Each structure stands twice: as structure tokens, then as C-alpha cells.
Coordinates of C-alpha atoms in Angstrom, one line a residue:
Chain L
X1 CA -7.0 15.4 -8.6
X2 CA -4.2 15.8 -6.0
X3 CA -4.9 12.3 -4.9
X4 CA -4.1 11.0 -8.5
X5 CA -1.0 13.2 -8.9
X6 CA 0.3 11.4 -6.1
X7 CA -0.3 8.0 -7.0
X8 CA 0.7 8.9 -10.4
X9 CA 3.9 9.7 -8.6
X10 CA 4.2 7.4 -6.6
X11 CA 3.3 4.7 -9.5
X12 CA 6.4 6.5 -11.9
X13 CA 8.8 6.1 -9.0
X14 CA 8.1 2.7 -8.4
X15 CA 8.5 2.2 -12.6
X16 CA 12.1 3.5 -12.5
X17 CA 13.1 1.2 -9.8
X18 CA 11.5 -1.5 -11.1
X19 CA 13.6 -0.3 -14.3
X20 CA 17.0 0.3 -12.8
X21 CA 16.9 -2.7 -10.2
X22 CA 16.8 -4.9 -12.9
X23 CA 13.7 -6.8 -11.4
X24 CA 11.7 -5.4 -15.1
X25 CA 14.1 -8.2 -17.1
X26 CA 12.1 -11.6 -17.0
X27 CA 15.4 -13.3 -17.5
X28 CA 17.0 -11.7 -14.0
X29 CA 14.1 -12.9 -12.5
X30 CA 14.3 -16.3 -13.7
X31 CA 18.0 -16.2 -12.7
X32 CA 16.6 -15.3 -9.0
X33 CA 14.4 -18.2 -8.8
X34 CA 17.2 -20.5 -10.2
X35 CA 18.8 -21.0 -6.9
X36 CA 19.8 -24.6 -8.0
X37 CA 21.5 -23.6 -11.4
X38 CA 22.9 -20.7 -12.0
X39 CA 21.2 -18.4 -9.5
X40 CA 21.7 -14.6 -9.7
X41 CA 21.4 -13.3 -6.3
X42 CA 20.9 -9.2 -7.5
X43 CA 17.6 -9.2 -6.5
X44 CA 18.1 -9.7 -3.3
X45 CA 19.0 -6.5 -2.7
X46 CA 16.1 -5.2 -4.8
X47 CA 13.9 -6.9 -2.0
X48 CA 15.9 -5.9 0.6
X49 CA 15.9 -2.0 -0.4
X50 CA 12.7 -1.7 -0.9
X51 CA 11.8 -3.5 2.9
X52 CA 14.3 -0.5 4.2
X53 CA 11.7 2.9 3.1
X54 CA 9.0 0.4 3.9
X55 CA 10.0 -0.5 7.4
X56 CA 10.4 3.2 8.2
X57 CA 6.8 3.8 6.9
X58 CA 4.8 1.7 8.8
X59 CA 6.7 3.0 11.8
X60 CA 6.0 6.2 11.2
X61 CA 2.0 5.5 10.0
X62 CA 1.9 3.8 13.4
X63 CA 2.0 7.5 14.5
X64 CA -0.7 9.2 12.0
X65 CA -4.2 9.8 12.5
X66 CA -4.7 10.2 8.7
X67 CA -2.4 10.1 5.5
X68 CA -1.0 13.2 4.5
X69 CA -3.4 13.4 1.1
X70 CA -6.3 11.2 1.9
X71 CA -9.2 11.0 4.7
X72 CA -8.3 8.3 6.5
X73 CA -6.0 4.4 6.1
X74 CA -7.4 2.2 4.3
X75 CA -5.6 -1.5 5.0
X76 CA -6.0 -4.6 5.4
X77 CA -7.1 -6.6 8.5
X78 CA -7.7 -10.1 7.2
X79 CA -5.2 -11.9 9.5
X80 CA -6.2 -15.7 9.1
X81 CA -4.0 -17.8 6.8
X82 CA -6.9 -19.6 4.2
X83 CA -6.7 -22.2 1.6
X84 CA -7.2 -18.9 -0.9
X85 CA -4.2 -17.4 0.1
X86 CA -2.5 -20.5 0.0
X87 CA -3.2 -21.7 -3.2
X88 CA -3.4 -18.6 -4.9
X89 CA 0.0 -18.4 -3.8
X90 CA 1.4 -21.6 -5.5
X91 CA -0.7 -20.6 -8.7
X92 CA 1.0 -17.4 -8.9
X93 CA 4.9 -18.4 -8.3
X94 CA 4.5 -20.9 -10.7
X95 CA 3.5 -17.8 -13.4
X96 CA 6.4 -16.2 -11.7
X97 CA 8.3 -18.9 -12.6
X98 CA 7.4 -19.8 -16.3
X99 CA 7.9 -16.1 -17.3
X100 CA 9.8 -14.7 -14.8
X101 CA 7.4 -11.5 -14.5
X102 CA 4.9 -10.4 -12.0
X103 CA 2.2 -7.7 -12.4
X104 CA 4.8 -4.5 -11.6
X105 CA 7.2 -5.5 -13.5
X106 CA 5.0 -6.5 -16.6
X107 CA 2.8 -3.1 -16.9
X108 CA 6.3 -1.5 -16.7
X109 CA 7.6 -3.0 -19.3
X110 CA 4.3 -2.2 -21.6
X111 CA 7.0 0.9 -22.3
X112 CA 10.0 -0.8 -22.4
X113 CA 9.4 -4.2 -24.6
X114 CA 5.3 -3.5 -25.4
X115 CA 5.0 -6.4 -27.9
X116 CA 5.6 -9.3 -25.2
X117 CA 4.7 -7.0 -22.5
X118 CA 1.7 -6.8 -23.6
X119 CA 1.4 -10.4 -24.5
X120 CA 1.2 -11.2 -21.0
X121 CA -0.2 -8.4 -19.2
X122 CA -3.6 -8.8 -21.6
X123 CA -3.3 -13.1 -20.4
X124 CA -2.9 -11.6 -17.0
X125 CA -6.0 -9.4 -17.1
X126 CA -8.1 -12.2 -18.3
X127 CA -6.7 -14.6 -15.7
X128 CA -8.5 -12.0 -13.1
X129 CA -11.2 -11.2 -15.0
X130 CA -11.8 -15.3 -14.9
X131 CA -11.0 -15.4 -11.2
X132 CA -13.9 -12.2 -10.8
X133 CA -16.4 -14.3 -13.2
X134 CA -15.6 -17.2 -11.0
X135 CA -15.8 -15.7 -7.4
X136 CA -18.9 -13.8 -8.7
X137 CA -21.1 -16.9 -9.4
X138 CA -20.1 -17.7 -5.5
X139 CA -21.7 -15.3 -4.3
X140 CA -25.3 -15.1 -5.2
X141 CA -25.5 -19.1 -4.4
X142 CA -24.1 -18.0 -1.0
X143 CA -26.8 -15.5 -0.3
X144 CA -29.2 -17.5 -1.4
X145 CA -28.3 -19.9 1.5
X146 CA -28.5 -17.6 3.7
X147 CA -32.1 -16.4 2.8
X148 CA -33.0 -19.9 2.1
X149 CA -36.1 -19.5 3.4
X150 CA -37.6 -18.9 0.0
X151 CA -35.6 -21.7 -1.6
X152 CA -35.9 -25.0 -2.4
Chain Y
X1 CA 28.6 -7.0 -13.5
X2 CA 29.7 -5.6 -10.4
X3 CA 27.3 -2.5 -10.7
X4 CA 24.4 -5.1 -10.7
X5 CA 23.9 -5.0 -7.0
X6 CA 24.4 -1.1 -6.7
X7 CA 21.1 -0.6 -9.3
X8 CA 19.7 -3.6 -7.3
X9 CA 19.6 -1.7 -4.2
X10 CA 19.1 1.8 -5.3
X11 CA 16.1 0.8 -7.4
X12 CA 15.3 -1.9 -4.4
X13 CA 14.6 2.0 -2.2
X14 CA 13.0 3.9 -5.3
X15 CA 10.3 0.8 -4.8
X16 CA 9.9 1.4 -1.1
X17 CA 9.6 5.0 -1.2
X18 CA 7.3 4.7 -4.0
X19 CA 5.5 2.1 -1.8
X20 CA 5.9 4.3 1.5
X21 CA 4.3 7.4 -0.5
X22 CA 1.0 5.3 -1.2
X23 CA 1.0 4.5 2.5
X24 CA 1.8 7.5 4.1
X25 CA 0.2 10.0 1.0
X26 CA -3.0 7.9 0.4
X27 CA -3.5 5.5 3.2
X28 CA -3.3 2.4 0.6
X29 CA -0.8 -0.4 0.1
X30 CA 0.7 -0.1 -3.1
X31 CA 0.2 -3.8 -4.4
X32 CA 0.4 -3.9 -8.2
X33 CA -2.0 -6.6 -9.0
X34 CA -4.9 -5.6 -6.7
X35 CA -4.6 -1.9 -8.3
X36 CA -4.3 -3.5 -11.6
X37 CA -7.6 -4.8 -11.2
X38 CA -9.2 -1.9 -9.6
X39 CA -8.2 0.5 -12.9
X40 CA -9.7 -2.1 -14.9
X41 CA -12.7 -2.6 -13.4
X42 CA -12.0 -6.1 -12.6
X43 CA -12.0 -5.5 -8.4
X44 CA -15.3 -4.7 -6.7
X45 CA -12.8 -3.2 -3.1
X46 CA -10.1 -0.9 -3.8
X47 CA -9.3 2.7 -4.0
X48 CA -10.8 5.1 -5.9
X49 CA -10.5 4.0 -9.4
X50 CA -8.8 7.3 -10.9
X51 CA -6.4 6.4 -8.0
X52 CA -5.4 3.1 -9.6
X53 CA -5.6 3.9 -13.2
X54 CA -3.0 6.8 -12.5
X55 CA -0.6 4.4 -10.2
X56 CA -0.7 2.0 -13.3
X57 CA -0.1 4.5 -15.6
X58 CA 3.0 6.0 -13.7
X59 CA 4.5 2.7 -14.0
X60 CA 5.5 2.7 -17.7
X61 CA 5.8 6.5 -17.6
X62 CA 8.6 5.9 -14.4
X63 CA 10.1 3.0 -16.3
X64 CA 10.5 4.6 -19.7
X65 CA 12.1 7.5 -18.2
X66 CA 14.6 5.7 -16.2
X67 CA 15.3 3.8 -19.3
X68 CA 16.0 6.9 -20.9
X69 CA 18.3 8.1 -18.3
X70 CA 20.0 5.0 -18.5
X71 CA 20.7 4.9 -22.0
X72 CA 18.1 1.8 -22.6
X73 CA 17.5 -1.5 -20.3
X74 CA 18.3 -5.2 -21.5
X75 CA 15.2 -7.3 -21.5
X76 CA 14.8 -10.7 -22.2
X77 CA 11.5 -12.3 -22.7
X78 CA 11.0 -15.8 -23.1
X79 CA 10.3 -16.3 -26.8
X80 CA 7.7 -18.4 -26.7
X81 CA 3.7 -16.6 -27.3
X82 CA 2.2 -19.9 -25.4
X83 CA 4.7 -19.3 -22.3
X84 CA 3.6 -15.4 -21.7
X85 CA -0.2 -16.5 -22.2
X86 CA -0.5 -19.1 -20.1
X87 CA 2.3 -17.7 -17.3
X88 CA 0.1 -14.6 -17.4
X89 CA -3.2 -16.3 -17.4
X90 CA -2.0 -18.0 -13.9
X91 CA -0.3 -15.0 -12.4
X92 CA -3.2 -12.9 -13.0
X93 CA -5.9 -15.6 -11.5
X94 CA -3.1 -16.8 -8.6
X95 CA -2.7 -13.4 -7.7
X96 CA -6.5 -12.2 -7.3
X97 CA -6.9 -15.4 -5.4
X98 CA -4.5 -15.1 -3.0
X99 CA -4.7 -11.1 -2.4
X100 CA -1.4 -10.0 -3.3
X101 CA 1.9 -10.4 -5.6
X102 CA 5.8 -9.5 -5.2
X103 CA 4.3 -5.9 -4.0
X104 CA 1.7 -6.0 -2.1
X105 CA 2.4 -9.0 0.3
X106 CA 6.3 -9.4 -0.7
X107 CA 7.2 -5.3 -0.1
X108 CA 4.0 -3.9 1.9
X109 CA 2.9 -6.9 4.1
X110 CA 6.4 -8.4 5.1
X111 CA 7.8 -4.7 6.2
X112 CA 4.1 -4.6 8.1
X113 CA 5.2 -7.9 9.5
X114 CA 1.8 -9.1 8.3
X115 CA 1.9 -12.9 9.0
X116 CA -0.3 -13.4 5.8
X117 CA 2.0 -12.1 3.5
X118 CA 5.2 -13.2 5.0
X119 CA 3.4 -16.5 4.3
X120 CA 2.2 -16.1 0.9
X121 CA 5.8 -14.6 0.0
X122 CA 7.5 -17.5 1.2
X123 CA 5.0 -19.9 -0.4
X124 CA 5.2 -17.9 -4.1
X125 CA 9.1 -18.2 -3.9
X126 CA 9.6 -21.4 -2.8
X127 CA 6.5 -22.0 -5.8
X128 CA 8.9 -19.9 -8.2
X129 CA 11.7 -21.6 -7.4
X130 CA 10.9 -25.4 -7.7
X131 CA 8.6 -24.2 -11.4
X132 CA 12.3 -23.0 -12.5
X133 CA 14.0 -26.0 -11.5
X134 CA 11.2 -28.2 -12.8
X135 CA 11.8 -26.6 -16.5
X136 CA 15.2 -26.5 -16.4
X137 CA 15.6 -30.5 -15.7
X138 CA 13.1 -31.1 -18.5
X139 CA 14.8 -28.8 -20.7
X140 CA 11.8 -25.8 -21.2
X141 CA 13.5 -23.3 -20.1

């Protein structure tokens, strides 16, 4: 309960800022990306704010045993660059690009413009529920390699 | 506007903190498609899934306030159905695929000087970037 009071938090803070930066208006983004037309350069310092609190964080976690309101850390460790991250990269700035949102900015605006909002954050949930159906089918056929013994 | 870059960078820090309080509150990286999927069941790894539904939730709840403060927000969505399906449709697949979005990789993983994510960030901006110069020289945006 405390743990969702936090995120909850933590989830409406990042809402307003999405909010006042500017960053929750699809056509400010689009203006970001436009660096050969008419670029808009605001959210630069949207990126660069938010890297400040960050910075300081991960300085100070480097210190911690243990979150303040959790058991333990729970990050990544995947270092390797892969053709997934790669290419699910590309795939995703060229959404980015056609729409000018990505997912923060999109849930937030589910109370700020709901009708297109929620246009795209329902496409969005069935592009990763495709992904999940996709990634899922992988699996079994890879376990079944491994314990091929039984197989064909 | 002059006051553009002011919001920019005061709303630039509410992300951050809001960021640095999943970190240093929860132990988790506060990346919006990966908890996305985790409320909706559509992540097998994640936090707790209470955890993520109430992080999505806050989102609108933090945005409609500050549009309250603020006396409203100007949005402008492209008009287009077609363009927020199929934009969405690839965001949400591109992002489950490569583990991240703007928040996750763009504000967790470059401040964590995570060589993944300063790679994928540079890859989905430079990906961004030539999709809007592509429309805008054939006219679709």
C-alpha cells in the first residue's frame, strides 16, 4: 500500500511535468524532431532537466543498500548492445516521429485530450500485446531445443 | 514564447525527481512503456503489478492537475485516426522490443551512463528525426 502511494506519486509528478514542459503536445514534439525545418529546440531542456535529479540519484543509490520503501534494487544488468535493442529502437522513433508521442506523454494526455489519447494509447497496447504474442511463441520452440531429446 | 524554455526545464526536473523517487523510493527505473505493460498484464518481469498500475494512473491524475494550475495546456494531435493507430501500433511493439522509450533508456539509462540506452536514445532520435523529415518532403505531415 505504501509502495503504491509512492509510485502513485511519483507517477503524478512525472504527469505535471510531462504537462508543463510541454513534451505532452505531439506537435512540440514533432517540432523537436524537425531539426531540418522548423525545429523547436524547448525540449531540450526538458531532457536536460530531467538528466539533472537523475544524475544526482544514481549517485546517491550508488551509496544505498536498499531503497528507502522497497526490499531491495531491482535494475537492469543487460549490458550487450543486440539486434533487439537496435531495431526496436528504429521501430519506435519512427512512431515517435509520425505522431510525435511516446508512451509518457500519451497515458498523460488520456486526461488532457482523451479522445486521440486514447486513440493511440489503445494501438500502442496492442502493438505490445502483439510483440508479447510474438516473443511468446519463441519461447516454447526454444525449449523444446533444448530438451530435444524427445523431439523429432 | 520566451517562457517556453523556463516550463521546459522546470517540468524537464519534475520528470527527474519523479524518476529519482522510483529509484531511490522503490528500487525501479521509472520507464513508461515497460510499466505500461506490467499494469496491463502484457509483461511477464516487472514490478509488482499494483506498483505499475498506480505509476500509470498518477500520470493523467499529475497531468490534469497541472493543467488545472495552468489554466489548460495547448495540444495538437495529428488529425488523422490512421496516423495515431499505426504510430501507436509501432511505438508500442518498437518499444517492448527494444526495452525502453524517451523514459526509461532516454532519462534513467543515459543519467546511469548505461551504454545501452545511450545507444538506443541516440538511435530513436536520429530514427525520429529522419521519419519527420521524410514526411515533411513528401508533404504528410
Amino acid at each position: 500500500m505504501k509502495q503504491a502511494l509512492f509510485a502513485l506519486l511519483a507517477g503524478a509528478l512525472f504527469g505535471a511535468g510531462l504537462a508543463l514542459s510541454g513534451m505532452a503536445d505531439p506537435a512540440k514534439v514533432r517540432g523537436f524532431l524537425d531539426i531540418f525545418g522548423a525545429w523547436n529546440p524547448t525540449l531540450m531542456f526538458v531532457m536536460g532537466g530531467a538528466l539533472i535529479p537523475m544524475g544526482i540519484a544514481w549517485r546517491i543509490q550508488a551509496k544505498l543498500l536498499a531503497p528507502l520503501a522497497a526490499e531491495r534494487f531491482n535494475l537492469p544488468d543487460t549490458t550487450k548492445l543486440d539486434a533487439r535493442l537496435i531495431s526496436g529502437a528504429v521501430l519506435f522513433g519512427i512512431g515517435w516521429g509520425v505522431a510525435g508521442l511516446c508512451p509518457g506523454p500519451a497515458i498523460t494526455d488520456l486526461a488532457l485530450a482523451p479522445r486521440p489519447a486514447f486513440v493511440f494509447v489503445l494501438a500502442m497496447l496492442a502493438g505490445m500485446l502483439i510483440f508479447k504474442i510474438i516473443t511468446s511463441r519463441d519461447l516454447p520452440m526454444k525449449e523444446t531445443k533444448t530438451t530435444g531429446a524427445i523431439g523429432k | 514564447m520566451q517562457q517556453a524554455w523556463i516550463f521546459g526545464l522546470l517540468g524537464g526536473l519534475m520528470i527527474g525527481g519523479a524518476a529519482a523517487l522510483m529509484l531511490l523510493g522503490l528500487g525501479r527505473i521509472a520507464g513508461v512503456s515497460g510499466l505500461a505493460a506490467r499494469a496491463v498484464g502484457l509483461a511477464d518481469a516487472g514490478p509488482p503489478p499494483a506498483l505499475a498500475i498506480a505509476f500509470i494512473l498518477g500520470l493523467p491524475l499529475g497531468g490534469w492537475l497541472m493543467a488545472q494550475a495552468l489554466g489548460g495546456v495547448s495540444l495538437h494531435f495529428p488529425p488523422n485516426i490512421a496516423t495515431l493507430v499505426i504510430a501507436g501500433l509501432v511505438v508500442g511493439f518498437g518499444t517492448r522490443l527494444g526495452s525502453g522509450c524517451t523514459s526509461g533508456h532516454g532519462v534513467c539509462g543515459m543519467s546511469r551512463f548505461s551504454r545501452r540506452s545511450i545507444s538506443a536514445t541516440l538511435i530513436f532520435m536520429a530514427s525520429g528525426i529522419i521519419t519527420v523529415a521524410a514526411m515533411n518532403l513528401v508533404g504528410l505531415s
